[in-house]
Short mmCIF file of C-alpha atoms and ligand atoms in Angstrom, two decimals:
data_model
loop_
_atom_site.label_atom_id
_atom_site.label_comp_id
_atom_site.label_asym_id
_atom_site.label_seq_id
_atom_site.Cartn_x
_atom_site.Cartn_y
_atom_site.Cartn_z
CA UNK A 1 -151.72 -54.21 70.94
CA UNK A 2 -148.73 -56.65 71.25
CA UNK A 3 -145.37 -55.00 70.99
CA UNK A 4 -142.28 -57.64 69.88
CA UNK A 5 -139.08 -55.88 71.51
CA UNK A 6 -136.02 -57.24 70.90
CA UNK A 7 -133.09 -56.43 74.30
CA UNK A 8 -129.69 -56.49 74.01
CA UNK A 9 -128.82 -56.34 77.72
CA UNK A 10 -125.05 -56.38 76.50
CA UNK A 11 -121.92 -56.22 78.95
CA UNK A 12 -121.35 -54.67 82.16
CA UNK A 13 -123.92 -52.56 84.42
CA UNK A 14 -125.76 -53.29 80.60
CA UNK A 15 -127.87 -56.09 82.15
CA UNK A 16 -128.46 -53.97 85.39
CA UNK A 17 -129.92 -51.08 83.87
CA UNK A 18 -132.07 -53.09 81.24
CA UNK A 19 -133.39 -55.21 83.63
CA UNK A 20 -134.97 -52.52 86.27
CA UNK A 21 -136.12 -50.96 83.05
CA UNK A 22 -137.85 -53.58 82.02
CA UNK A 23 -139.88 -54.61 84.95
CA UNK A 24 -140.57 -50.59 84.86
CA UNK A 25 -142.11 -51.05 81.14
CA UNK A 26 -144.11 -54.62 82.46
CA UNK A 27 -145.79 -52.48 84.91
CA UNK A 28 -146.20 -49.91 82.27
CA UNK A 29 -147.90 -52.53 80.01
CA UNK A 30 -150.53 -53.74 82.42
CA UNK A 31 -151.53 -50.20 83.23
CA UNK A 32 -151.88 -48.68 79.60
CA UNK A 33 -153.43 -52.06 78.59
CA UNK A 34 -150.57 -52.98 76.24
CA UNK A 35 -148.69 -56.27 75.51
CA UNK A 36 -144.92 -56.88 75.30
CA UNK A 37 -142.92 -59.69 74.49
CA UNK A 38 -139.65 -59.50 75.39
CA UNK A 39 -136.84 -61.13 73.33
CA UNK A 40 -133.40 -61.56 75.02
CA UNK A 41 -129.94 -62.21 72.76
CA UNK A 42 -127.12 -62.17 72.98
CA UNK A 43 -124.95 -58.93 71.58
CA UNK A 44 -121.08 -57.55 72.47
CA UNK A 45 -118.78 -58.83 74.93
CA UNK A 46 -121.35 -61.51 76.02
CA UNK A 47 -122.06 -62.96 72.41
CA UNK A 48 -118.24 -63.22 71.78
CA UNK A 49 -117.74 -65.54 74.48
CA UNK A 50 -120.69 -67.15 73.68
CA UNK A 51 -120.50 -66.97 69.83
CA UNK A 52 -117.10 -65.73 68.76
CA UNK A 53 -118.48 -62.35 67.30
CA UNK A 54 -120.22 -58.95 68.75
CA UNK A 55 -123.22 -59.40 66.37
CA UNK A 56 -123.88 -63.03 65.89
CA UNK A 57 -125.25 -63.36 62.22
CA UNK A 58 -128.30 -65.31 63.28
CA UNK A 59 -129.51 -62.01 65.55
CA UNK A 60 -130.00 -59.89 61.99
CA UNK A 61 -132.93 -62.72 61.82
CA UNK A 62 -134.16 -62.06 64.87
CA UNK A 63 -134.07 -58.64 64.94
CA UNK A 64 -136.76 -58.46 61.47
CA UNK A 65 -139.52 -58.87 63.57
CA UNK A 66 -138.60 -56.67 66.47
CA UNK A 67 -140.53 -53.15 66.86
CA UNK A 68 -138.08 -51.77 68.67
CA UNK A 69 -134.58 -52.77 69.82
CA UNK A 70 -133.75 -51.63 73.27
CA UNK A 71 -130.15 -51.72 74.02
CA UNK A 72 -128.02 -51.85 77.87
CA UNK A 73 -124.28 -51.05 76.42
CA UNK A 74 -121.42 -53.09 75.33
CA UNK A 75 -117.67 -53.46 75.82
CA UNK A 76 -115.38 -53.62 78.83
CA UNK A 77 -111.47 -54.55 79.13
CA UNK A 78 -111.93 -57.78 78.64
CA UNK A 79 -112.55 -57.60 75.11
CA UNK A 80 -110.02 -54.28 74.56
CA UNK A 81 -107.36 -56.45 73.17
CA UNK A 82 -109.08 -58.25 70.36
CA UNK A 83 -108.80 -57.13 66.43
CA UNK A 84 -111.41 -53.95 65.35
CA UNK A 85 -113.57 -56.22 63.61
CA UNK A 86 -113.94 -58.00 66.59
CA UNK A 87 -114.81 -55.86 69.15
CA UNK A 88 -117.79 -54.56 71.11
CA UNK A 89 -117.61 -51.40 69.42
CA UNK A 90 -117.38 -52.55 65.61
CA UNK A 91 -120.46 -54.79 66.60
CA UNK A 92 -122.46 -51.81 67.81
CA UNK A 93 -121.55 -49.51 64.58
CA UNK A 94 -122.63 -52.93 62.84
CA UNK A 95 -125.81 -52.62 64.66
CA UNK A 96 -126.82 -49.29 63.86
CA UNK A 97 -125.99 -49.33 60.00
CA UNK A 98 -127.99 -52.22 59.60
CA UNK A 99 -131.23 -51.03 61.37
CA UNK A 100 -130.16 -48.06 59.22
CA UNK A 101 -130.88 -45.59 62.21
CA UNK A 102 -129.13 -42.64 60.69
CA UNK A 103 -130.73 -39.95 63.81
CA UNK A 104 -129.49 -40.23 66.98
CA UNK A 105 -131.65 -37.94 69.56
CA UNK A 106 -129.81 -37.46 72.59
CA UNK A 107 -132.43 -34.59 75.01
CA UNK A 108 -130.64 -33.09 77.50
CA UNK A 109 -133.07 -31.62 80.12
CA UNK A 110 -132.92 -30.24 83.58
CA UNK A 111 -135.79 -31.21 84.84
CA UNK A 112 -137.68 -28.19 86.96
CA UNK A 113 -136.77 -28.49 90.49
CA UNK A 114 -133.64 -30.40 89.98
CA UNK A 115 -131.42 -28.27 89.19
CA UNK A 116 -129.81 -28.52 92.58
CA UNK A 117 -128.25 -32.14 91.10
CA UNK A 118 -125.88 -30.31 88.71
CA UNK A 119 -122.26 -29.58 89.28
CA UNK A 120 -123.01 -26.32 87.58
CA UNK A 121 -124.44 -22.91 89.75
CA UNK A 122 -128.22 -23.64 89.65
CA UNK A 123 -128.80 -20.69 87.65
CA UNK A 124 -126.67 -21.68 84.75
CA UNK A 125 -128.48 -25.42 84.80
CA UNK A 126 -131.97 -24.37 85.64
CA UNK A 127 -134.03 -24.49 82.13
CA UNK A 128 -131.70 -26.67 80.28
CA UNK A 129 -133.80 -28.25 77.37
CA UNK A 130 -131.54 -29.13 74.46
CA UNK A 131 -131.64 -32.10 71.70
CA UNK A 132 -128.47 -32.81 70.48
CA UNK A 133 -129.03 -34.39 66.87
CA UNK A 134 -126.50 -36.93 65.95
CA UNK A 135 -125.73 -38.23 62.98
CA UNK A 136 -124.83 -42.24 63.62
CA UNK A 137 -124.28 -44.01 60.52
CA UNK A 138 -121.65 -41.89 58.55
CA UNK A 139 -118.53 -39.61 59.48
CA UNK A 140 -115.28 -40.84 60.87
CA UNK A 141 -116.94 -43.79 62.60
CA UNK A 142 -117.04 -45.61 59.02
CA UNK A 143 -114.96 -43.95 56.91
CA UNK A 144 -113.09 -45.53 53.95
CA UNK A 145 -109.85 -45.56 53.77
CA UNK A 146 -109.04 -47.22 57.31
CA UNK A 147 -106.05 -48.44 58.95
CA UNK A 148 -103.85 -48.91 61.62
CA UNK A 149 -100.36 -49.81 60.24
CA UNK A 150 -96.74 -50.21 62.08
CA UNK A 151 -96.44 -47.32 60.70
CA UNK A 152 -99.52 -44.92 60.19
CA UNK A 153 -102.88 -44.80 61.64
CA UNK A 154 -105.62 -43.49 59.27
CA UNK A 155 -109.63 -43.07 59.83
CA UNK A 156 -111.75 -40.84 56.96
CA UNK A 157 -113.91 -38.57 57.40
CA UNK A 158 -116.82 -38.26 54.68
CA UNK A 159 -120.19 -37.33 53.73
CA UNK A 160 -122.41 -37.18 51.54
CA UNK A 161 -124.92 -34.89 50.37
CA UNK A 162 -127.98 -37.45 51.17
CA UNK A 163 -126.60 -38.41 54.72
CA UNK A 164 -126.18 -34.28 55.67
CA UNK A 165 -129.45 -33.63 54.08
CA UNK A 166 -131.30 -35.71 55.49
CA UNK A 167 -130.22 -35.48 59.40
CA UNK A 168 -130.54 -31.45 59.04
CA UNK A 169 -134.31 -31.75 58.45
CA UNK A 170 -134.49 -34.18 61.42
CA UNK A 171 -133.02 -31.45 63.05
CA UNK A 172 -135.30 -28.56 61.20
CA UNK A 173 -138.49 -30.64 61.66
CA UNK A 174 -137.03 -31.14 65.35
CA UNK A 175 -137.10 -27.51 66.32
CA UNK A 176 -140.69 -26.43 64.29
CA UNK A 177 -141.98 -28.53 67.22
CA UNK A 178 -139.39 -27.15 69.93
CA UNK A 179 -138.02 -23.29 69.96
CA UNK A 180 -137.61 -22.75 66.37
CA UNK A 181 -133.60 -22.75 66.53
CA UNK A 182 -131.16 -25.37 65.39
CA UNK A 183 -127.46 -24.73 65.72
CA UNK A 184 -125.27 -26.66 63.51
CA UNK A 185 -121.70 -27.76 65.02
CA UNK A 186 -118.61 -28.31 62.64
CA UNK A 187 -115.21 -27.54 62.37
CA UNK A 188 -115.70 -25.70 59.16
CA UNK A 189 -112.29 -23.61 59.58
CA UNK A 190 -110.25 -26.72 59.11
CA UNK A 191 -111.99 -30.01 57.91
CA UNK A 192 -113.46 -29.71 54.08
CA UNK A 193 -115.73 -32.05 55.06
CA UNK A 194 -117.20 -29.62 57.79
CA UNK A 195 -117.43 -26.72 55.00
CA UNK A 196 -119.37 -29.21 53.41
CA UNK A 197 -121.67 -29.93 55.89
CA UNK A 198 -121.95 -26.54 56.88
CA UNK A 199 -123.17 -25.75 53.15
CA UNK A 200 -125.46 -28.95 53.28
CA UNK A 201 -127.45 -27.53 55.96
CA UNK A 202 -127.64 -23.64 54.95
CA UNK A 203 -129.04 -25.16 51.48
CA UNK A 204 -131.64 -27.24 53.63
CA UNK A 205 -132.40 -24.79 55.34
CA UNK A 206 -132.66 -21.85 52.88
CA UNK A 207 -135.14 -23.80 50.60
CA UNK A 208 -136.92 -25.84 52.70
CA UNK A 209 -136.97 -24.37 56.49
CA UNK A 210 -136.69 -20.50 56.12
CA UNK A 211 -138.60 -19.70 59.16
CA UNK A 212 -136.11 -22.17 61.26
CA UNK A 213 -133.60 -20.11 63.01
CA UNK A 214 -129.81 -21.17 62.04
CA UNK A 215 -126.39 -20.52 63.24
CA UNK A 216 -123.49 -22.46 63.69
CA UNK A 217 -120.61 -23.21 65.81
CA UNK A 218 -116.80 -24.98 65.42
CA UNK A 219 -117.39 -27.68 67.75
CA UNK A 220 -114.48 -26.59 70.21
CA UNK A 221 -116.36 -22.99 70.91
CA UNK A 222 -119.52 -25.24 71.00
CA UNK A 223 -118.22 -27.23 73.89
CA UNK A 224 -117.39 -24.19 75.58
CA UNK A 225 -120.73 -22.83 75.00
CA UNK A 226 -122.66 -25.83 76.13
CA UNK A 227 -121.05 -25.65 79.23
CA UNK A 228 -120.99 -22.07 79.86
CA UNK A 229 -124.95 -21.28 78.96
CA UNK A 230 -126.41 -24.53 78.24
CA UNK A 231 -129.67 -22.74 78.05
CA UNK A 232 -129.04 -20.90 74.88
CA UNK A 233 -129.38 -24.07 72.69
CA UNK A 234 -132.30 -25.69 71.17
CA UNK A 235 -131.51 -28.57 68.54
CA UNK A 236 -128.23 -28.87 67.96
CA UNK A 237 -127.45 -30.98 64.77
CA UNK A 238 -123.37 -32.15 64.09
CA UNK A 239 -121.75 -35.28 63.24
CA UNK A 240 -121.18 -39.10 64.28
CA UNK A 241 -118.07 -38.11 66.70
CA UNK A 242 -118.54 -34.26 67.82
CA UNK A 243 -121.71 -35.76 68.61
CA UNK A 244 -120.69 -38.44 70.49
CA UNK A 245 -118.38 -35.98 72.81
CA UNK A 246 -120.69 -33.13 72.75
CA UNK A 247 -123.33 -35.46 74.77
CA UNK A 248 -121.06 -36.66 77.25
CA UNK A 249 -119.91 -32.95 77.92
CA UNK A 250 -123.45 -32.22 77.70
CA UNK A 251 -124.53 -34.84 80.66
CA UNK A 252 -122.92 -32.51 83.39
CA UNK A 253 -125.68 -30.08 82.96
CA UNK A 254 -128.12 -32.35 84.45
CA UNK A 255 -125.58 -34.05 86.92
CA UNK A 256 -124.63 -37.42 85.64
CA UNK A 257 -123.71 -39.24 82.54
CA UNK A 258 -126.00 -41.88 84.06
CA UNK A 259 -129.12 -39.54 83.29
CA UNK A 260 -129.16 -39.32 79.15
CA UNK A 261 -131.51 -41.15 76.96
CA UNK A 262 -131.19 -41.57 73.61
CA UNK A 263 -133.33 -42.73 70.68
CA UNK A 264 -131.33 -43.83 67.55
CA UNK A 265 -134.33 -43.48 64.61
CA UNK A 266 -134.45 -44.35 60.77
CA UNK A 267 -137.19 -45.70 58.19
CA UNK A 268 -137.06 -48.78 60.67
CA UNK A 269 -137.31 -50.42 63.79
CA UNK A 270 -135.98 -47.93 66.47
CA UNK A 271 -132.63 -48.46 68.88
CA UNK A 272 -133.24 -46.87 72.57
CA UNK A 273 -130.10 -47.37 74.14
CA UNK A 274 -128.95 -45.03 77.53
CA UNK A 275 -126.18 -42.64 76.30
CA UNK A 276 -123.48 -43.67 78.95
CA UNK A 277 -121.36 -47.32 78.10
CA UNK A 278 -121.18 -50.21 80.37
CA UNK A 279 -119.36 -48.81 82.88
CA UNK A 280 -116.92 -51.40 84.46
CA UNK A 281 -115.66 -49.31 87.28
CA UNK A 282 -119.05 -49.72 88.82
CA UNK A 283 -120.61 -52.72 87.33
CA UNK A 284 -122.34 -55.92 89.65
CA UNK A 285 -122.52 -53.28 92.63
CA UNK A 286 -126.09 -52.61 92.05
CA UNK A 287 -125.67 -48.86 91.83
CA UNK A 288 -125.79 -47.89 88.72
CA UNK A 289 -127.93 -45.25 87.66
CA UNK A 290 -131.38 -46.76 85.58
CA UNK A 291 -132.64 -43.16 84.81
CA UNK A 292 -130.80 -43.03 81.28
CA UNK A 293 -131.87 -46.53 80.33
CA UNK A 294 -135.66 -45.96 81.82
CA UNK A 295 -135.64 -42.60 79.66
CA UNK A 296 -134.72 -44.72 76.67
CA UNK A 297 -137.89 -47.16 77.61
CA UNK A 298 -139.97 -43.62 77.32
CA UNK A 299 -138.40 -42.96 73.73
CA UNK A 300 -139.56 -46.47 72.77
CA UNK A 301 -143.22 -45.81 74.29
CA UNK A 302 -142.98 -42.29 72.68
CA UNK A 303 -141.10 -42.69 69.17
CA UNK A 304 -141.54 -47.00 68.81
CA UNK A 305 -144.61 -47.96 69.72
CA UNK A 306 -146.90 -44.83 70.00
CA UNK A 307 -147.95 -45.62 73.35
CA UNK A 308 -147.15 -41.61 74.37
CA UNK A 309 -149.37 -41.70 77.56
CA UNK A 310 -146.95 -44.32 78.73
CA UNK A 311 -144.09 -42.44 77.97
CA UNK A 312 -145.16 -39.01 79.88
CA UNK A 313 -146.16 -41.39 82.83
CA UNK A 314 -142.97 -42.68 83.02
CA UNK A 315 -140.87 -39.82 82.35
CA UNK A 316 -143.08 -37.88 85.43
CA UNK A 317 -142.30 -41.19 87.90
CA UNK A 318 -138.72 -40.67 86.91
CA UNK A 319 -138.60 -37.18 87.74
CA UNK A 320 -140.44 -37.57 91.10
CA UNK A 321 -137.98 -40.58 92.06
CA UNK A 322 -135.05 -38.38 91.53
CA UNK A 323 -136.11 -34.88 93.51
CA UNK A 324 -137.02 -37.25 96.12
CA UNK A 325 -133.71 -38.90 96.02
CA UNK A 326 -132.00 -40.07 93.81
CA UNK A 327 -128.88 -42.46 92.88
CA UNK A 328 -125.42 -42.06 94.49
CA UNK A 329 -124.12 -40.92 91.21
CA UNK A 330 -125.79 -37.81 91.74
CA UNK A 331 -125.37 -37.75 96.04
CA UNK A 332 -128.62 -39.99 96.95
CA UNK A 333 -128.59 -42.75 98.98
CA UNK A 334 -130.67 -44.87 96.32
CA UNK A 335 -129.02 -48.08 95.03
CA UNK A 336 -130.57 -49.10 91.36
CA UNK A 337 -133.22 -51.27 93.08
CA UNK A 338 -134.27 -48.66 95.52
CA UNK A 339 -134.42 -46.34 92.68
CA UNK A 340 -136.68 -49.03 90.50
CA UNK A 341 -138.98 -49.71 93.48
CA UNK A 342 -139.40 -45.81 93.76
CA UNK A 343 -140.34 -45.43 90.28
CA UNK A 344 -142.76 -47.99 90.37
CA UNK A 345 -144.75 -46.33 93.41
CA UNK A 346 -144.74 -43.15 91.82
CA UNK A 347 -146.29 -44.86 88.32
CA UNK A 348 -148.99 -46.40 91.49
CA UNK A 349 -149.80 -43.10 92.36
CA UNK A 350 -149.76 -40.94 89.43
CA UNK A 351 -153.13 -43.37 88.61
CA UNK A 352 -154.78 -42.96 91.51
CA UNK A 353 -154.64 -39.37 91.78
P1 NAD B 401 -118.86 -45.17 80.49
O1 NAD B 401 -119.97 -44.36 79.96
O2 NAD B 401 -119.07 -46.63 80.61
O3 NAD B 401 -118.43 -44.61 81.94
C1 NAD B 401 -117.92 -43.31 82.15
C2 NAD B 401 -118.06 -42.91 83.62
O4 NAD B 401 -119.43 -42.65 83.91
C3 NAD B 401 -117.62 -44.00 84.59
O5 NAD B 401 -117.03 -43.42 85.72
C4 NAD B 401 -118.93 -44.66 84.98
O6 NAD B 401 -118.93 -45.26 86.26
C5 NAD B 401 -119.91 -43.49 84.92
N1 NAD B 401 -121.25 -43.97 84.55
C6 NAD B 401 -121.65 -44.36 83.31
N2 NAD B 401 -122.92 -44.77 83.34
C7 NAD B 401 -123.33 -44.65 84.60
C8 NAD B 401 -124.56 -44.92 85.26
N3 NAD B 401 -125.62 -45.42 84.60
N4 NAD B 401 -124.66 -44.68 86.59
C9 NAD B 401 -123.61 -44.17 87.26
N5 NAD B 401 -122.42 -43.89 86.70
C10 NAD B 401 -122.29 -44.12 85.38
O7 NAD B 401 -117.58 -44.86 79.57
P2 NAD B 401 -116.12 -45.55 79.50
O8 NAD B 401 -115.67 -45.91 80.87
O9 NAD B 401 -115.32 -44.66 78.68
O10 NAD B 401 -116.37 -46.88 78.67
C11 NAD B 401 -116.53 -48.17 79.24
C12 NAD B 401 -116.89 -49.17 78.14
O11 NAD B 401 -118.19 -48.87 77.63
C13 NAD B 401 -115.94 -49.11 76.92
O12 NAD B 401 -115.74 -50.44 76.49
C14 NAD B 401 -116.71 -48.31 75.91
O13 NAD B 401 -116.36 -48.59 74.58
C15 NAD B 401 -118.12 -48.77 76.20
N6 NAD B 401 -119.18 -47.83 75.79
C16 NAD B 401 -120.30 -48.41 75.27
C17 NAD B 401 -121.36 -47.61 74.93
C18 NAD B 401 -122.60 -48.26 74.38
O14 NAD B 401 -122.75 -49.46 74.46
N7 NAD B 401 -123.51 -47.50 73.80
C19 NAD B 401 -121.31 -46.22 75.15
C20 NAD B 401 -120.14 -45.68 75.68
C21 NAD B 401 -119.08 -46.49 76.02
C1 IPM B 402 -122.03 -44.05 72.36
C2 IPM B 402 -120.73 -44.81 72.46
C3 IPM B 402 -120.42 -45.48 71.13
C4 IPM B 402 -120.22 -44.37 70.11
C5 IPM B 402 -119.22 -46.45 71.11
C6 IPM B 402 -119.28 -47.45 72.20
C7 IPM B 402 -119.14 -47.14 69.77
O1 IPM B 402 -119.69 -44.00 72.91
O2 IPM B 402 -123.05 -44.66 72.02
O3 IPM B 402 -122.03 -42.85 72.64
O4 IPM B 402 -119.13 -43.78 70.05
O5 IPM B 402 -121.17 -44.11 69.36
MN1 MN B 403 -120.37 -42.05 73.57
#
């Protein structure tokens, strides 16, 4: 099997964390017996100098015959300054509605052992296993009205029935496989449009997941909670921007933003993109933290291309490299390199033993 995959490298320590990845995944390939072709463009800060715009119009083309899309991160000052439509940011939202990846899966896990990297007391961190659920094509991120005026700034926050509906069974159909429990995060005792959601999601889950177990939280109690006794949650499902700041909060359990995966899914082609952005304070010092992006590449094996013994071999090598020591980020000495080369030996050995 030949896999087309399409990388968007993008800005900052983008390129950095893509490229260790992917000479992680071309060892991958040879061992599992698999093919990949590897398509680099152009996309954010980078394709604005180069083309004028965050997502050049001839990259939709290019991205049709792509199995997956696997993405560094975009933005940085430099590009801070220029109109909305023109920015890293509007490019990436661009992205996403048009592969039409509506799920965002962002898994938060401690892994077993490692729970000595988290700012946390070990016992609060140790068993961490959450997915946060994100909805990523809808909310405030692309509501209509929008402006930003002399006078008045104005974003909207809406959905509707179809977008709720069908991100609380990824959610539902999420937890039959994990613990059984989602936990639905709105701010239902202000926003309508929370009420709503909240409503969505007890009618989903009344007629069509009865034996899922669901509560829900306002999102500021939430944030409390997630830091306070991460281990409580299972799947937690919420909207485009509590999910966005939920996951960052969420990264401290397991020690670093620099550690998150994510998998953005649809009816499509896939988007596996780290959860962290581009990260200019640290970027072209070679110490940026590749676990987040190399979790991403595991997604893809897992969720894009269905190459799952892949994906459990390179999520083990990950976790080896790390409780053996990991990136400064999290108080190693490993630069990203080091870190790569680790991972590599470890996906060495885990075949011969
Ligand atoms: P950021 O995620 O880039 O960085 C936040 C902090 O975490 C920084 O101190 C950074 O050094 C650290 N960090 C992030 N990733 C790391 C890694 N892999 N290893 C070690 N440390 C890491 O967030 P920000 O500074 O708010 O945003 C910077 C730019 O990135 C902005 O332009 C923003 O819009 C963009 N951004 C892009 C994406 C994306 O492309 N998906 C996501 C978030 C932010
Ligand atoms: C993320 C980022 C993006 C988001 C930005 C860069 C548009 O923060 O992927 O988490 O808010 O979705
Ligand atoms: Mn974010």
């Amino acid at each position: 099997m030949n896999y087309q995959i399409a990388v968007l490298a993008g800005d900052g320590i983008g390129p950095e964390v893509v490229d260790t990845s992917l000479s992680v995944l071309d060892h991958l390939a040879k061992q599992y017996g698999f093919g990949l072709s590897v398509h680099h463009h152009r996309f954010g800060g980078v394709a604005i100098d180069s083309d004028g715009h965050p997502f050049p119009e001839q990259l939709k083309g290019a991205l049709k015959d792509a199995d997956a899309v696997f993405l560094g991160a975009v933005g940085g000052p430099k590009w801070d300054k220029l109109p909305r439509e023109l920015r890293c940011e509007t490019g990436l939202l661009a992205l996403r509605k048009h592969l039409g990846v509506f799920s965002n899966l962002r898994p938060v896990k401690v892994f077993a052992g490692l729970e000595h990297l988290s700012p946390l007391k070990s016992e609060v961190a140790k068993g961490t296993d959450m997915l946060i659920v994100r909805e990523l094509t809808g909310g405030i991120y692309f509501g209509k009205p929008s402006h930003n005026l002399s006078t008045e700034g104005l974003s909207t926050m809406v959905y509707q029935k179809p977008e709720v509906e069908r991100i609380a069974r990824v959610a539902f159909e999420a937890a039959k496989e994990r613990g059984g429990k989602v936990t639905s995060v709105d701010k239902a005792n202000v926003l309508d449009v929370s009420q709503f959601w909240r409503d969505v999601v007890i009618g989903v889950q009344q007629s069509e997941y009865p034996h899922i177990e669901l509560d829900h939280l306002y999102i500021d109690n939430a944030a409390m909670q997630v830091a306070r006794d991460p281990k409580q949650f299972d799947v937690v499902v919420t909207g485009n921007l509590f999910g966005d700041i939920l996951s960052d909060l969420a990264a401290v359990i397991p020690g670093s933003l620099g550690l998150l995966p994510s998998a953005s899914l649809g009816a499509g082609t896939g988007l596996f993109e780290p959860v962290h952005g581009s990260a200019p304070d640290i970027a072209g010092k070679g110490i940026a933290n590749p676990v987040g992006t190399m979790l991403s590449a595991a997604l893809m094996l897992r969720h894009g291309l269905k190459q799952s013994s892949a994906a459990d071999a390179l999520e083990k090598a990950v976790q080896q490299a790390l409780s053996d020591d990991p990136t400064k980020d999290l108080g190693g000495s490993r630069n990203t390199a080091a870190f790569t080369k680790a991972v590599i030996s470890g996906l060495k050995a885990l075949v011969i033993s």
